[in-house]
mmCIF file of N, CA, C and O and ligand atoms in Angstrom:
data_model
loop_
_atom_site.group_PDB
_atom_site.id
_atom_site.type_symbol
_atom_site.label_atom_id
_atom_site.label_comp_id
_atom_site.label_asym_id
_atom_site.label_seq_id
_atom_site.Cartn_x
_atom_site.Cartn_y
_atom_site.Cartn_z
ATOM 1 N N MET A 1 3.343 -13.722 2.185
ATOM 2 C CA MET A 1 3.868 -12.407 1.636
ATOM 3 C C MET A 1 4.601 -13.022 0.296
ATOM 4 O O MET A 1 5.068 -13.986 0.144
ATOM 5 N N LYS A 2 4.719 -11.747 -0.699
ATOM 6 C CA LYS A 2 5.084 -12.021 -1.976
ATOM 7 C C LYS A 2 6.257 -10.946 -2.298
ATOM 8 O O LYS A 2 5.764 -9.676 -2.076
ATOM 9 N N LYS A 3 7.376 -11.334 -3.037
ATOM 10 C CA LYS A 3 8.328 -10.300 -3.340
ATOM 11 C C LYS A 3 7.830 -9.654 -4.664
ATOM 12 O O LYS A 3 7.546 -10.505 -5.540
ATOM 13 N N VAL A 4 7.638 -8.185 -4.759
ATOM 14 C CA VAL A 4 7.156 -7.660 -6.014
ATOM 15 C C VAL A 4 8.362 -7.020 -6.632
ATOM 16 O O VAL A 4 8.409 -6.690 -7.953
ATOM 17 N N TYR A 5 9.521 -6.791 -5.931
ATOM 18 C CA TYR A 5 10.429 -5.917 -6.563
ATOM 19 C C TYR A 5 12.023 -6.083 -5.831
ATOM 20 O O TYR A 5 12.007 -6.106 -4.504
ATOM 21 N N THR A 6 12.934 -6.186 -6.560
ATOM 22 C CA THR A 6 14.314 -6.175 -6.102
ATOM 23 C C THR A 6 14.998 -4.831 -6.656
ATOM 24 O O THR A 6 14.982 -4.613 -7.803
ATOM 25 N N ALA A 7 15.295 -4.191 -5.672
ATOM 26 C CA ALA A 7 15.873 -2.830 -6.075
ATOM 27 C C ALA A 7 17.195 -2.614 -6.204
ATOM 28 O O ALA A 7 18.065 -3.527 -5.481
ATOM 29 N N ASP A 8 17.754 -1.761 -6.853
ATOM 30 C CA ASP A 8 19.207 -1.624 -7.020
ATOM 31 C C ASP A 8 19.923 -0.969 -5.496
ATOM 32 O O ASP A 8 21.044 -0.823 -5.412
ATOM 33 N N SER A 9 19.135 -0.220 -5.048
ATOM 34 C CA SER A 9 19.344 0.745 -3.921
ATOM 35 C C SER A 9 18.249 0.748 -2.896
ATOM 36 O O SER A 9 17.210 0.800 -3.392
ATOM 37 N N PRO A 10 18.583 1.064 -1.576
ATOM 38 C CA PRO A 10 17.529 1.192 -0.680
ATOM 39 C C PRO A 10 16.467 2.288 -1.082
ATOM 40 O O PRO A 10 15.229 2.439 -0.861
ATOM 41 N N ALA A 11 17.105 3.566 -1.816
ATOM 42 C CA ALA A 11 16.239 4.691 -2.178
ATOM 43 C C ALA A 11 14.908 4.293 -3.144
ATOM 44 O O ALA A 11 13.981 4.765 -2.903
ATOM 45 N N ILE A 12 15.603 3.472 -3.885
ATOM 46 C CA ILE A 12 14.468 2.975 -5.054
ATOM 47 C C ILE A 12 13.482 2.119 -4.323
ATOM 48 O O ILE A 12 12.239 2.126 -4.442
ATOM 49 N N ALA A 13 13.980 1.001 -3.352
ATOM 50 C CA ALA A 13 12.923 0.276 -2.858
ATOM 51 C C ALA A 13 11.752 1.169 -1.816
ATOM 52 O O ALA A 13 10.721 0.852 -1.764
ATOM 53 N N TRP A 14 12.565 2.225 -1.213
ATOM 54 C CA TRP A 14 11.528 2.938 -0.378
ATOM 55 C C TRP A 14 10.623 3.905 -1.103
ATOM 56 O O TRP A 14 9.626 4.069 -0.834
ATOM 57 N N HIS A 15 11.308 4.401 -2.267
ATOM 58 C CA HIS A 15 10.414 4.872 -3.231
ATOM 59 C C HIS A 15 9.058 4.094 -3.663
ATOM 60 O O HIS A 15 7.968 4.542 -3.608
ATOM 61 N N PHE A 16 9.422 2.980 -3.991
ATOM 62 C CA PHE A 16 8.400 1.739 -4.534
ATOM 63 C C PHE A 16 7.250 1.640 -3.300
ATOM 64 O O PHE A 16 6.070 1.790 -3.572
ATOM 65 N N ARG A 17 7.938 1.583 -2.142
ATOM 66 C CA ARG A 17 7.208 1.387 -0.978
ATOM 67 C C ARG A 17 6.208 2.514 -0.895
ATOM 68 O O ARG A 17 4.974 2.292 -0.614
ATOM 69 N N ASN A 18 6.739 3.616 -0.909
ATOM 70 C CA ASN A 18 5.819 4.940 -0.920
ATOM 71 C C ASN A 18 4.852 5.089 -1.975
ATOM 72 O O ASN A 18 3.860 5.480 -1.483
ATOM 73 N N VAL A 19 5.115 4.766 -3.012
ATOM 74 C CA VAL A 19 4.133 4.695 -4.109
ATOM 75 C C VAL A 19 3.134 3.719 -3.951
ATOM 76 O O VAL A 19 2.034 4.116 -3.974
ATOM 77 N N LEU A 20 3.283 2.234 -3.684
ATOM 78 C CA LEU A 20 2.431 1.464 -3.062
ATOM 79 C C LEU A 20 1.409 2.086 -2.100
ATOM 80 O O LEU A 20 0.231 1.728 -2.204
ATOM 81 N N GLU A 21 2.214 2.562 -0.968
ATOM 82 C CA GLU A 21 1.092 3.071 -0.072
ATOM 83 C C GLU A 21 0.230 4.108 -0.553
ATOM 84 O O GLU A 21 -0.966 4.015 -0.081
ATOM 85 N N GLN A 22 0.685 5.095 -1.405
ATOM 86 C CA GLN A 22 -0.354 5.861 -2.098
ATOM 87 C C GLN A 22 -1.382 5.336 -2.772
ATOM 88 O O GLN A 22 -2.365 5.981 -2.773
ATOM 89 N N HIS A 23 -1.347 3.978 -3.057
ATOM 90 C CA HIS A 23 -2.213 3.332 -3.834
ATOM 91 C C HIS A 23 -3.101 2.380 -2.725
ATOM 92 O O HIS A 23 -3.879 1.563 -3.202
ATOM 93 N N GLY A 24 -2.616 2.410 -1.593
ATOM 94 C CA GLY A 24 -3.587 1.832 -0.403
ATOM 95 C C GLY A 24 -2.926 0.412 -0.256
ATOM 96 O O GLY A 24 -3.587 -0.356 0.178
ATOM 97 N N ILE A 25 -1.799 0.153 -0.611
ATOM 98 C CA ILE A 25 -1.149 -1.271 -0.608
ATOM 99 C C ILE A 25 -0.034 -1.149 0.480
ATOM 100 O O ILE A 25 0.928 -0.483 0.322
ATOM 101 N N ALA A 26 -0.228 -1.901 1.337
ATOM 102 C CA ALA A 26 0.648 -2.123 2.431
ATOM 103 C C ALA A 26 2.035 -2.966 2.064
ATOM 104 O O ALA A 26 1.850 -4.137 1.413
ATOM 105 N N SER A 27 3.313 -2.508 2.406
ATOM 106 C CA SER A 27 4.298 -3.142 1.872
ATOM 107 C C SER A 27 5.367 -2.992 2.632
ATOM 108 O O SER A 27 5.311 -2.092 3.514
ATOM 109 N N LEU A 28 6.401 -3.683 2.531
ATOM 110 C CA LEU A 28 7.451 -3.729 3.566
ATOM 111 C C LEU A 28 8.833 -4.050 2.602
ATOM 112 O O LEU A 28 8.715 -4.690 1.645
ATOM 113 N N VAL A 29 9.890 -3.175 3.045
ATOM 114 C CA VAL A 29 11.167 -3.158 2.621
ATOM 115 C C VAL A 29 11.965 -4.239 3.309
ATOM 116 O O VAL A 29 12.146 -4.060 4.650
ATOM 117 N N LYS A 30 12.439 -5.253 2.778
ATOM 118 C CA LYS A 30 13.378 -6.173 3.392
ATOM 119 C C LYS A 30 14.877 -5.733 3.003
ATOM 120 O O LYS A 30 15.271 -5.294 1.689
ATOM 121 N N ASN A 31 15.981 -6.126 3.836
ATOM 122 C CA ASN A 31 17.236 -5.860 3.153
ATOM 123 C C ASN A 31 17.802 -4.434 3.063
ATOM 124 O O ASN A 31 19.080 -4.440 2.621
ATOM 125 N N ASP A 32 16.932 -3.441 3.426
ATOM 126 C CA ASP A 32 17.550 -2.118 3.175
ATOM 127 C C ASP A 32 18.794 -1.828 4.126
ATOM 128 O O ASP A 32 19.337 -0.818 3.845
ATOM 129 N N LEU A 33 18.733 -2.482 5.473
ATOM 130 C CA LEU A 33 19.975 -2.506 6.195
ATOM 131 C C LEU A 33 21.173 -3.314 5.823
ATOM 132 O O LEU A 33 22.150 -2.786 6.120
ATOM 133 N N LEU A 34 20.805 -4.453 5.279
ATOM 134 C CA LEU A 34 22.166 -5.046 4.972
ATOM 135 C C LEU A 34 22.893 -4.484 3.905
ATOM 136 O O LEU A 34 24.017 -4.743 3.823
ATOM 137 N N TYR A 35 22.190 -3.725 3.032
ATOM 138 C CA TYR A 35 22.740 -2.932 1.809
ATOM 139 C C TYR A 35 24.126 -2.608 2.291
ATOM 140 O O TYR A 35 25.147 -2.525 1.563
ATOM 141 N N SER A 36 24.121 -1.725 3.409
ATOM 142 C CA SER A 36 25.380 -1.311 3.636
ATOM 143 C C SER A 36 26.794 -2.019 4.302
ATOM 144 O O SER A 36 27.652 -1.786 4.276
ATOM 145 N N VAL A 37 26.122 -3.420 4.457
ATOM 146 C CA VAL A 37 27.335 -4.432 4.580
ATOM 147 C C VAL A 37 27.736 -5.259 3.430
ATOM 148 O O VAL A 37 28.168 -6.211 3.606
ATOM 149 N N GLY A 38 27.193 -4.820 2.266
ATOM 150 C CA GLY A 38 27.483 -5.554 0.944
ATOM 151 C C GLY A 38 28.797 -5.797 0.747
ATOM 152 O O GLY A 38 29.626 -4.822 1.210
ATOM 153 N N GLY A 39 29.352 -6.926 0.471
ATOM 154 C CA GLY A 39 30.559 -7.379 0.354
ATOM 155 C C GLY A 39 30.733 -8.573 1.495
ATOM 156 O O GLY A 39 31.680 -9.605 1.053
ATOM 157 N N GLU A 40 30.016 -8.588 2.413
ATOM 158 C CA GLU A 40 30.207 -9.499 3.365
ATOM 159 C C GLU A 40 29.104 -10.523 3.087
ATOM 160 O O GLU A 40 29.292 -11.905 3.201
ATOM 161 N N VAL A 41 28.285 -10.140 2.388
ATOM 162 C CA VAL A 41 26.977 -11.139 2.003
ATOM 163 C C VAL A 41 27.067 -11.115 0.312
ATOM 164 O O VAL A 41 27.284 -10.042 -0.268
ATOM 165 N N PRO A 42 26.741 -12.194 0.064
ATOM 166 C CA PRO A 42 26.744 -12.254 -1.435
ATOM 167 C C PRO A 42 25.790 -11.136 -2.102
ATOM 168 O O PRO A 42 24.313 -10.968 -1.576
ATOM 169 N N ILE A 43 25.866 -10.529 -3.234
ATOM 170 C CA ILE A 43 25.203 -9.395 -3.419
ATOM 171 C C ILE A 43 23.683 -9.604 -3.424
ATOM 172 O O ILE A 43 22.873 -8.715 -3.307
ATOM 173 N N HIS A 44 23.408 -10.820 -4.320
ATOM 174 C CA HIS A 44 21.843 -10.924 -4.498
ATOM 175 C C HIS A 44 20.996 -11.210 -3.302
ATOM 176 O O HIS A 44 19.695 -11.036 -3.400
ATOM 177 N N GLU A 45 21.653 -11.249 -2.057
ATOM 178 C CA GLU A 45 21.218 -11.814 -1.007
ATOM 179 C C GLU A 45 20.978 -10.236 -0.333
ATOM 180 O O GLU A 45 20.258 -10.399 0.777
ATOM 181 N N CYS A 46 21.857 -9.228 -0.477
ATOM 182 C CA CYS A 46 21.561 -8.015 0.306
ATOM 183 C C CYS A 46 20.997 -6.913 -0.336
ATOM 184 O O CYS A 46 20.976 -5.728 -0.015
ATOM 185 N N LEU A 47 20.406 -7.174 -1.775
ATOM 186 C CA LEU A 47 19.743 -6.252 -2.286
ATOM 187 C C LEU A 47 18.391 -6.009 -1.446
ATOM 188 O O LEU A 47 17.801 -6.742 -1.281
ATOM 189 N N PRO A 48 17.922 -4.523 -1.574
ATOM 190 C CA PRO A 48 16.699 -4.313 -0.882
ATOM 191 C C PRO A 48 15.606 -5.028 -1.755
ATOM 192 O O PRO A 48 15.646 -4.827 -2.840
ATOM 193 N N GLU A 49 14.469 -5.546 -1.022
ATOM 194 C CA GLU A 49 13.371 -6.151 -1.588
ATOM 195 C C GLU A 49 12.302 -5.399 -1.142
ATOM 196 O O GLU A 49 12.074 -5.133 -0.030
ATOM 197 N N VAL A 50 11.065 -5.322 -2.041
ATOM 198 C CA VAL A 50 9.771 -4.816 -1.704
ATOM 199 C C VAL A 50 8.770 -6.073 -1.642
ATOM 200 O O VAL A 50 8.704 -6.759 -2.586
ATOM 201 N N TRP A 51 8.358 -6.444 -0.514
ATOM 202 C CA TRP A 51 7.117 -7.334 -0.372
ATOM 203 C C TRP A 51 5.781 -6.890 0.212
ATOM 204 O O TRP A 51 5.576 -5.975 0.582
ATOM 205 N N VAL A 52 4.822 -7.511 -0.491
ATOM 206 C CA VAL A 52 3.355 -7.153 -0.271
ATOM 207 C C VAL A 52 2.516 -8.383 0.117
ATOM 208 O O VAL A 52 3.350 -9.627 0.038
ATOM 209 N N GLN A 53 1.627 -8.400 0.608
ATOM 210 C CA GLN A 53 0.927 -9.619 0.954
ATOM 211 C C GLN A 53 0.204 -10.254 -0.566
ATOM 212 O O GLN A 53 0.040 -9.426 -1.630
ATOM 213 N N GLU A 54 0.307 -11.559 -0.386
ATOM 214 C CA GLU A 54 -0.134 -12.318 -1.733
ATOM 215 C C GLU A 54 -1.607 -12.075 -2.042
ATOM 216 O O GLU A 54 -2.440 -11.671 -1.118
ATOM 217 N N GLY A 55 -1.938 -12.166 -3.268
ATOM 218 C CA GLY A 55 -3.487 -12.115 -3.649
ATOM 219 C C GLY A 55 -3.551 -10.911 -4.512
ATOM 220 O O GLY A 55 -2.337 -10.505 -5.329
ATOM 221 N N LEU A 56 -4.434 -10.175 -4.712
ATOM 222 C CA LEU A 56 -4.863 -9.193 -5.618
ATOM 223 C C LEU A 56 -3.991 -7.979 -5.620
ATOM 224 O O LEU A 56 -3.631 -7.496 -6.468
ATOM 225 N N ASN A 57 -3.521 -7.793 -4.137
ATOM 226 C CA ASN A 57 -2.648 -6.508 -4.037
ATOM 227 C C ASN A 57 -1.372 -6.795 -4.727
ATOM 228 O O ASN A 57 -0.593 -5.846 -5.045
ATOM 229 N N ALA A 58 -0.828 -7.993 -4.646
ATOM 230 C CA ALA A 58 0.119 -8.409 -5.354
ATOM 231 C C ALA A 58 0.341 -8.025 -6.758
ATOM 232 O O ALA A 58 1.323 -7.501 -7.405
ATOM 233 N N LYS A 59 -0.854 -8.396 -7.432
ATOM 234 C CA LYS A 59 -0.994 -8.294 -8.821
ATOM 235 C C LYS A 59 -0.819 -6.620 -9.350
ATOM 236 O O LYS A 59 -0.361 -6.437 -10.154
ATOM 237 N N TYR A 60 -1.899 -6.052 -8.254
ATOM 238 C CA TYR A 60 -1.845 -4.616 -8.505
ATOM 239 C C TYR A 60 -0.571 -3.879 -8.244
ATOM 240 O O TYR A 60 -0.190 -3.106 -8.984
ATOM 241 N N ALA A 61 0.228 -4.372 -7.212
ATOM 242 C CA ALA A 61 1.540 -3.921 -6.982
ATOM 243 C C ALA A 61 2.562 -4.025 -7.927
ATOM 244 O O ALA A 61 3.244 -3.187 -8.450
ATOM 245 N N GLU A 62 2.575 -5.107 -8.835
ATOM 246 C CA GLU A 62 3.354 -5.364 -9.856
ATOM 247 C C GLU A 62 3.057 -4.631 -10.894
ATOM 248 O O GLU A 62 3.924 -4.190 -11.837
ATOM 249 N N SER A 63 1.743 -4.269 -11.249
ATOM 250 C CA SER A 63 1.650 -3.518 -12.409
ATOM 251 C C SER A 63 1.721 -1.885 -12.072
ATOM 252 O O SER A 63 2.277 -1.485 -13.184
ATOM 253 N N ILE A 64 1.576 -1.693 -10.886
ATOM 254 C CA ILE A 64 2.180 -0.124 -10.583
ATOM 255 C C ILE A 64 3.748 -0.228 -10.739
ATOM 256 O O ILE A 64 4.091 0.833 -11.275
ATOM 257 N N ILE A 65 4.402 -1.072 -10.222
ATOM 258 C CA ILE A 65 5.832 -1.076 -10.365
ATOM 259 C C ILE A 65 6.256 -1.041 -11.855
ATOM 260 O O ILE A 65 7.096 -0.319 -12.291
ATOM 261 N N GLN A 66 5.681 -1.871 -12.482
ATOM 262 C CA GLN A 66 5.906 -2.204 -13.873
ATOM 263 C C GLN A 66 5.878 -0.750 -14.734
ATOM 264 O O GLN A 66 6.669 -0.307 -15.318
ATOM 265 N N SER A 67 4.657 0.062 -14.379
ATOM 266 C CA SER A 67 4.284 1.239 -14.881
ATOM 267 C C SER A 67 5.376 2.259 -14.403
ATOM 268 O O SER A 67 6.151 2.990 -15.298
ATOM 269 N N ILE A 68 5.821 2.073 -13.364
ATOM 270 C CA ILE A 68 7.005 3.112 -12.777
ATOM 271 C C ILE A 68 8.305 2.918 -13.500
ATOM 272 O O ILE A 68 9.008 3.624 -13.952
ATOM 273 N N GLU A 69 8.526 1.506 -13.598
ATOM 274 C CA GLU A 69 9.912 1.214 -14.428
ATOM 275 C C GLU A 69 9.745 1.549 -16.024
ATOM 276 O O GLU A 69 10.891 1.887 -16.425
ATOM 277 N N ASN A 70 8.770 1.558 -16.472
ATOM 278 C CA ASN A 70 8.773 2.110 -17.899
ATOM 279 C C ASN A 70 8.553 3.394 -18.197
ATOM 280 O O ASN A 70 8.751 3.936 -19.184
ATOM 281 N N ASN A 71 8.522 4.206 -16.830
ATOM 282 C CA ASN A 71 8.644 5.753 -16.712
ATOM 283 C C ASN A 71 10.107 6.003 -16.524
ATOM 284 O O ASN A 71 10.137 6.296 -15.291
ATOM 285 N N GLU A 72 10.913 6.368 -17.500
ATOM 286 C CA GLU A 72 12.404 6.347 -17.386
ATOM 287 C C GLU A 72 12.496 7.787 -16.809
ATOM 288 O O GLU A 72 13.608 8.029 -16.084
ATOM 289 N N SER A 73 11.641 8.785 -17.103
ATOM 290 C CA SER A 73 11.760 10.100 -16.287
ATOM 291 C C SER A 73 11.938 10.242 -14.931
ATOM 292 O O SER A 73 12.623 10.842 -14.185
ATOM 293 N N THR A 74 11.442 8.864 -14.267
ATOM 294 C CA THR A 74 11.616 8.838 -12.803
ATOM 295 C C THR A 74 13.063 9.070 -12.314
ATOM 296 O O THR A 74 13.255 9.646 -11.233
ATOM 297 N N LYS A 75 13.781 8.446 -13.068
ATOM 298 C CA LYS A 75 15.273 8.573 -12.757
ATOM 299 C C LYS A 75 15.995 9.934 -12.929
ATOM 300 O O LYS A 75 16.983 10.170 -12.108
ATOM 301 N N ASN A 76 15.441 10.751 -13.512
ATOM 302 C CA ASN A 76 16.079 12.007 -13.465
ATOM 303 C C ASN A 76 15.336 13.040 -12.659
ATOM 304 O O ASN A 76 15.926 14.010 -12.592
ATOM 305 N N ASP A 77 14.615 12.501 -11.901
ATOM 306 C CA ASP A 77 13.731 13.462 -10.760
ATOM 307 C C ASP A 77 14.664 13.167 -9.484
ATOM 308 O O ASP A 77 13.990 13.423 -8.375
ATOM 309 N N MET A 78 15.903 12.810 -9.322
ATOM 310 C CA MET A 78 16.341 12.494 -8.201
ATOM 311 C C MET A 78 17.241 13.714 -7.725
ATOM 312 O O MET A 78 17.634 14.583 -8.493
ATOM 313 N N TRP A 79 17.156 14.018 -6.338
ATOM 314 C CA TRP A 79 18.077 14.843 -5.681
ATOM 315 C C TRP A 79 18.912 14.350 -4.642
ATOM 316 O O TRP A 79 18.909 13.235 -4.338
ATOM 317 N N LEU A 80 20.121 15.107 -4.735
ATOM 318 C CA LEU A 80 21.107 14.573 -3.747
ATOM 319 C C LEU A 80 21.118 15.533 -2.308
ATOM 320 O O LEU A 80 20.846 16.481 -2.344
ATOM 321 N N CYS A 81 21.151 14.501 -1.076
ATOM 322 C CA CYS A 81 21.045 15.211 0.153
ATOM 323 C C CYS A 81 22.575 15.905 0.175
ATOM 324 O O CYS A 81 23.428 15.442 0.173
ATOM 325 N N GLN A 82 22.338 17.155 1.011
ATOM 326 C CA GLN A 82 23.338 18.056 1.199
ATOM 327 C C GLN A 82 24.057 17.476 2.396
ATOM 328 O O GLN A 82 25.441 17.881 2.695
ATOM 329 N N ARG A 83 23.522 16.730 3.149
ATOM 330 C CA ARG A 83 24.380 16.423 4.285
ATOM 331 C C ARG A 83 25.176 14.936 4.228
ATOM 332 O O ARG A 83 26.412 15.001 4.505
ATOM 333 N N CYS A 84 24.241 13.838 3.544
ATOM 334 C CA CYS A 84 25.332 12.676 3.559
ATOM 335 C C CYS A 84 25.449 12.386 2.034
ATOM 336 O O CYS A 84 26.057 11.418 1.783
ATOM 337 N N GLY A 85 24.919 13.139 1.160
ATOM 338 C CA GLY A 85 25.159 12.727 -0.324
ATOM 339 C C GLY A 85 24.484 12.047 -1.002
ATOM 340 O O GLY A 85 24.756 11.294 -2.088
ATOM 341 N N GLU A 86 23.599 11.235 -0.282
ATOM 342 C CA GLU A 86 22.617 10.009 -0.963
ATOM 343 C C GLU A 86 21.824 10.788 -1.829
ATOM 344 O O GLU A 86 21.229 11.706 -1.680
ATOM 345 N N SER A 87 21.388 9.750 -2.864
ATOM 346 C CA SER A 87 20.293 10.408 -3.859
ATOM 347 C C SER A 87 18.949 9.806 -3.319
ATOM 348 O O SER A 87 18.744 8.635 -2.855
ATOM 349 N N ASN A 88 18.018 10.808 -3.552
ATOM 350 C CA ASN A 88 16.737 10.710 -3.242
ATOM 351 C C ASN A 88 15.697 10.848 -4.334
ATOM 352 O O ASN A 88 15.964 11.583 -5.128
ATOM 353 N N PHE A 89 14.679 10.194 -4.267
ATOM 354 C CA PHE A 89 13.709 10.606 -5.300
ATOM 355 C C PHE A 89 12.898 11.894 -4.987
ATOM 356 O O PHE A 89 12.812 12.433 -3.847
ATOM 357 N N GLU A 90 12.335 12.680 -6.079
ATOM 358 C CA GLU A 90 11.960 13.910 -5.798
ATOM 359 C C GLU A 90 10.626 13.720 -5.036
ATOM 360 O O GLU A 90 10.384 14.771 -4.230
ATOM 361 N N SER A 91 9.926 12.588 -4.846
ATOM 362 C CA SER A 91 8.892 12.411 -4.006
ATOM 363 C C SER A 91 9.188 12.421 -2.576
ATOM 364 O O SER A 91 8.428 12.579 -1.872
ATOM 365 N N PHE A 92 10.446 12.270 -2.071
ATOM 366 C CA PHE A 92 11.139 12.515 -0.882
ATOM 367 C C PHE A 92 11.075 13.738 -0.328
ATOM 368 O O PHE A 92 11.891 14.521 -1.042
ATOM 369 N N ASP A 93 10.524 14.154 0.715
ATOM 370 C CA ASP A 93 10.631 15.366 1.285
ATOM 371 C C ASP A 93 12.155 15.714 2.163
ATOM 372 O O ASP A 93 12.401 16.496 2.140
ATOM 373 N N ILE A 94 12.232 14.229 2.758
ATOM 374 C CA ILE A 94 13.332 14.175 3.499
ATOM 375 C C ILE A 94 14.540 12.961 3.062
ATOM 376 O O ILE A 94 13.537 12.139 2.435
ATOM 377 N N CYS A 95 15.619 13.217 3.357
ATOM 378 C CA CYS A 95 16.641 12.293 3.182
ATOM 379 C C CYS A 95 16.219 10.756 3.667
ATOM 380 O O CYS A 95 16.220 10.701 4.818
ATOM 381 N N TRP A 96 16.041 10.047 2.893
ATOM 382 C CA TRP A 96 15.694 8.545 3.300
ATOM 383 C C TRP A 96 16.643 7.999 4.322
ATOM 384 O O TRP A 96 16.510 7.032 5.200
ATOM 385 N N ARG A 97 18.244 8.482 3.966
ATOM 386 C CA ARG A 97 19.135 7.764 4.796
ATOM 387 C C ARG A 97 19.395 8.515 6.354
ATOM 388 O O ARG A 97 19.542 7.799 7.216
ATOM 389 N N CYS A 98 19.210 9.887 6.155
ATOM 390 C CA CYS A 98 19.853 10.589 7.364
ATOM 391 C C CYS A 98 18.652 11.554 7.839
ATOM 392 O O CYS A 98 18.857 12.197 8.924
ATOM 393 N N ASN A 99 17.499 11.692 7.097
ATOM 394 C CA ASN A 99 16.412 12.482 7.561
ATOM 395 C C ASN A 99 16.652 13.867 7.399
ATOM 396 O O ASN A 99 15.810 14.594 8.320
ATOM 397 N N ALA A 100 17.670 14.157 6.697
ATOM 398 C CA ALA A 100 17.858 15.574 6.633
ATOM 399 C C ALA A 100 16.895 16.290 5.861
ATOM 400 O O ALA A 100 16.255 15.694 4.786
HETATM 401 ZN ZN1 ZN B 1 20.893 12.338 3.793
#
């Protein structure tokens, strides 16, 4: 497995995972649960990470993530969950945290 991205929040990590899946790349998010206990673990060890299989998919995944990062408008398309107040990407139909 290869780490292709370290996200600032679980919402971002899951957003990238969704996008990669739309491109047919299987990926997994690590540390998204540890995020909530930040403070007990050094911050760089508990940031959520996106991992994919090594090889061609990893290169493809990195290029996709790069293009998303270059597209600043992505960050303006977030919505706030009315139940838990978590921010979600527009592509999410339900809140990633509470499923509302
Ligand atoms: Zn929520």
